[in-house]
Amino acid sequence: MPDPIVDELRALELKVEDAVVRKDLALLEAVCAEDFRFVHGTGRVDSKTSWLDSLRSGRASSASRTLGELEVEPHGDAALTTGRISVVSSDGRAYSIRYARAYARREGSWRLVSHHTTRQMPAPPPPPVEFRLAEALAPTPVERLATG
């Protein structure tokens, strides 16, 4: 059964991502609470003012941001959104981040109060074929006991 709060927050998430790419600072200013905090995957922490300044100056710039695996958990006048964002930076670097955002309903509107990201590490390469073969041919613990 559709949940209007979940639908509203999903739409807001898409608007936020679009606003970051287009540098729609007016929308981001309106959505972010005055006490907004952004904890980056690097460990850097931004306030609302410092984050919007980094977008305004071009220090933070994305060519595209695509949401995936978006989950919305409403909890009364609070909500948590989580998901993955595939990012292509303005200089062409592509990477993926996991995120969690906290929203609070204030004066009848949802305000973004916290945003935390964790950069996804690329998967390690598979081991060489000869390593996998040796591993496959190694006796199992039961075989080692039997040959004692």
PDB file of C-alpha atoms in Angstrom, residues 8 37-39 41 82 92 125 138 141:
ATOM      1  CA  GLU A   8       7.083  12.614  -0.520  1.00  0.00           C
ATOM      2  CA  ARG A  37      25.577  18.605   9.378  1.00  0.00           C
ATOM      3  CA  PHE A  38      27.260  16.741   6.527  1.00  0.00           C
ATOM      4  CA  VAL A  39      29.819  14.107   7.502  1.00  0.00           C
ATOM      5  CA  GLY A  41      33.247   9.736   3.719  1.00  0.00           C
ATOM      6  CA  THR A  82      19.513   5.389   3.017  1.00  0.00           C
ATOM      7  CA  GLY A  92      35.159  12.846 -14.838  1.00  0.00           C
ATOM      8  CA  PRO A 125      40.611  -8.487  -7.897  1.00  0.00           C
ATOM      9  CA  ALA A 138      44.068 -28.783  -0.595  1.00  0.00           C
ATOM     10  CA  PRO A 141      39.778 -30.660   7.509  1.00  0.00           C
TER      11      PRO A 141
END
